[in-house]
Structure formats: structure tokens, C-alpha cells
Amino acid sequence: MTPARLLFVNHVSSMSGAEFVLAQVAQAFPGASAFLFEQGPLLAALEAHGLRGIVAKNGAGLGGIKRDKSLVRALPALAKLAGLVREIAGAARAHDVLYANSQKAFLLTALAASIVRRPLVWHLHDILNPEHFGGMQRRLQIGLANRVATRVVVPSGACADAFVEAGGRPEIVAVVPNGVSPPQAAPRPTREALGLPEGPLVGVFSRLAHWKGQHVLLKALHETPGVGAIVVGSALFGEEAYERQLRATVRELGLGDRVTFLGQRNDVMRLMSAVDCVVHPSTLAEPFGLTLVEAMMARTSVVATDAGAAREILDDGRAGQLVTPGDALSLAAALKAFFAAPQDFAQQRDHAALRAAERYSADRMRGDIRALVEQLAAGRSG
Ligand code: GLC
């Protein structure tokens, strides 16, 4: 059987979680193409994996639309983009299966797919619930998915439940947990080598956005004297105001000598293995949370808010502590418990590392997605 000719479509080209996953998935399809609305690091990563990159002629400016903001508000901009739909449809004709990796990409690819009649996979990286998205947006996305998507791939049971609760057809949903490449076996880097301070140190690793909850960690630090933190990640999708607010909070709470902003980094697992504990403070339901798995693989203890996929990834709290979302005191209590006796969490770290290797490897994810795509392609030719 000749391998399916696959066309990936993603709207942004900067690297946030969904794009990291796409770059991993794409390695299973070296002969595939990728249609992006803009140039950037994702394009370079995909081309390095042997994919043919196609950059939209009509995509200018779309990448700047805030990731979490209403698609409905973005519609006037998108509506002008009939040209973009035509471009996607044009590219799609030379492919067997279309694969949209973001909400905006799905919207336009769904229209293109109905023109060229190709099976369409939607890799949905969001929780389509009312706390994240408005009713209009949910109805639009679910309505399109139900009519046009052959499969909706989601990274967690939490995403699948939200999709079905919003009216999505259960039979098109496939849960394929995200996967991460295990770190190279290497001695733990010293703090000094990484330029990090000595003493109790936690890390938060995520793009800077209000619902990712970095501000809750800052408040928790106020309650845990002596604990420092590194904040890794940057404001990616128009979240600069939030970053300014975080820096102001650091000043107001007098945390200047304990909190270091490191920006976006490519050595996340090294940094994770050098801190004592990784904190995942999202205030809203997290669709997946790659950080959790990276920390588990790095054998570093995890404290995460109990919202969305964290509970399933952390095995109901057996692979990391779960705390109340948005509650700085609950987070502070978990950090105090941890720093009072870090050795008591060794078994939890071992369990977490084993669980991550077994369930959340990039190889497993690629295998699952390849099987799914080949099945759709076979259905089309058969
Ligand atoms: C999005 C989600 C995050 C998930 C990532 C990859 O960024 O917010 O939870 O880990 O996509 O699926």
C-alpha cells in the first residue's frame, strides 16, 4: 500500500504546545506537506523533518489572532479569506487526507475539504467548554466537526468529554494522548551550569497567559518564604499585558530576588531536572499539559491544579500532587508539604517516570496517528 499523502494545516508558525505536538506527529509522515498561514519556527521544524512547507499567500496577519480569543470575533478577518480557503483546497487536491491542527485552521480546512471531498482529521487541542469558549464559537466548531470532520483527535479524556458535551458526535472522536520524546540519558545538570540559584526552587513552564495561572504561583510564593521560582515561557499570542502584570506583581509582592523570568527556552527538560518541583498552575481546565509529562520524564516532582487532563495524566494524584485551581493557599500548602520532606516524594517520581514512558512517549503517539490516518486513506481508496 502506498502511504497516504497527507496535508497538515496550522494557522500559526510560532511554537506553543499544539505546534510542538504537530512537529512530533509530522515525523511519522516525512513525505507529507504542511500548509501554514505564516512563516516561522514551526515551518522550519517541519521542513527539517522532510515535509514540504507551503506558506499561504493570503494568510498575512492571521497568526496574530489571540489563541484563546473568540473565533467569532476573528470571523470578519477570516471571512475575507475566501482566498485562503481556495489556496487550501488547491493544495488539498494533491493529497489524500487533510489534517487540521488548530481551531482556525480547522474552520478553513473544513470548507476546503467539503469542496475537494477529502477525509479531514481535526486535531483539537482545546477544551470546548463554556469557561474557555463562547456558545457561538462552540456551536460553529461542533457543527462543522459533526458534518465535515472524519475524525476529531483529542489529547485527553477531558477534551473528549467536553467535545461530546458540547454536542459533538462521540463516534468521530479518537483520544490519542500527546507524546513527548524522552530526554537523553545525561547526568543532572548543576544549577550553576544553568545559571540558576541554589536553595528550594520551583519552575513553571508554559506560555504566559492568564489561564495558565503564573500569577497564582506568584501569590503562593508570597506564602512560602525561602522558595524561589523560574518562570519559563513567553507571551506568544498577544498576551504582553499579562506579562507586564506578572512583573508588576513580582515587584508588589517583593519577590524580585526569588523569581527569575527566563523567556522561551529550548532546554526545558534540563531546566526541569534542575529544579526541585514543577508547578502547573492553570486556572481553567487544561486540555492536556505537555509540561506535566516533561516533568514526569525528567523525574521531577509535580504540583498541578486539578482541572482538565491533569488528573488523568497524574493518575488521580499518584504521579504528582493535585491542588485546587486558582487557589494560591492550596498551592502554597502543597509546596510546603513538598519542601518539608522532598524525599517522601521519591516513590511518586518513580511511578510518574514509568507512567510517562509507558503512556506518553512520542513514538506511541506517532504510531497511533499513523494507524488512524492509514485507516482513513484506505477507506478512501477502497
Ligand atoms: C494546547 C493546550 C495544552 C496542550 C497542547 C498540546 O496548548 O492548551 O493543554 O498540552 O495544546 O496538545
PDB file of C-alpha atoms in Angstrom, residues 20 183 189 194 204-206 230 232-233 263-275 278 290-291 294-295 298 300:
ATOM      1  CA  PHE A  20       5.177  21.014  19.428  1.00  0.00           C
ATOM      2  CA  PRO A 183      15.233  13.158  27.489  1.00  0.00           C
ATOM      3  CA  PRO A 189      22.895  19.474  35.101  1.00  0.00           C
ATOM      4  CA  LEU A 194      22.414  26.592  34.087  1.00  0.00           C
ATOM      5  CA  VAL A 204       6.621  26.944  35.851  1.00  0.00           C
ATOM      6  CA  PHE A 205       6.863  26.123  32.138  1.00  0.00           C
ATOM      7  CA  SER A 206       4.187  27.441  29.849  1.00  0.00           C
ATOM      8  CA  ILE A 230      11.886  30.259  37.474  1.00  0.00           C
ATOM      9  CA  VAL A 232       9.895  29.785  31.635  1.00  0.00           C
ATOM     10  CA  GLY A 233       7.859  30.782  28.587  1.00  0.00           C
ATOM     11  CA  GLY A 263      11.582  33.576  28.480  1.00  0.00           C
ATOM     12  CA  GLN A 264      11.009  30.773  25.961  1.00  0.00           C
ATOM     13  CA  ARG A 265      13.730  28.113  26.124  1.00  0.00           C
ATOM     14  CA  ASN A 266      14.762  25.104  24.105  1.00  0.00           C
ATOM     15  CA  ASP A 267      16.302  23.256  27.066  1.00  0.00           C
ATOM     16  CA  VAL A 268      13.108  22.781  29.060  1.00  0.00           C
ATOM     17  CA  MET A 269      13.847  19.268  30.280  1.00  0.00           C
ATOM     18  CA  ARG A 270      17.301  20.263  31.503  1.00  0.00           C
ATOM     19  CA  LEU A 271      15.810  23.168  33.427  1.00  0.00           C
ATOM     20  CA  MET A 272      13.105  20.877  34.785  1.00  0.00           C
ATOM     21  CA  SER A 273      15.587  18.367  36.061  1.00  0.00           C
ATOM     22  CA  ALA A 274      17.486  21.144  37.849  1.00  0.00           C
ATOM     23  CA  VAL A 275      14.526  22.497  39.821  1.00  0.00           C
ATOM     24  CA  VAL A 278       7.480  21.711  38.555  1.00  0.00           C
ATOM     25  CA  LEU A 290       2.786  18.742  27.985  1.00  0.00           C
ATOM     26  CA  THR A 291       4.683  20.222  30.922  1.00  0.00           C
ATOM     27  CA  GLU A 294       8.021  16.504  30.525  1.00  0.00           C
ATOM     28  CA  ALA A 295       8.399  16.874  34.294  1.00  0.00           C
ATOM     29  CA  ALA A 298      12.641  14.452  33.917  1.00  0.00           C
ATOM     30  CA  THR A 300      10.996  15.985  38.913  1.00  0.00           C
TER      31      THR A 300
END
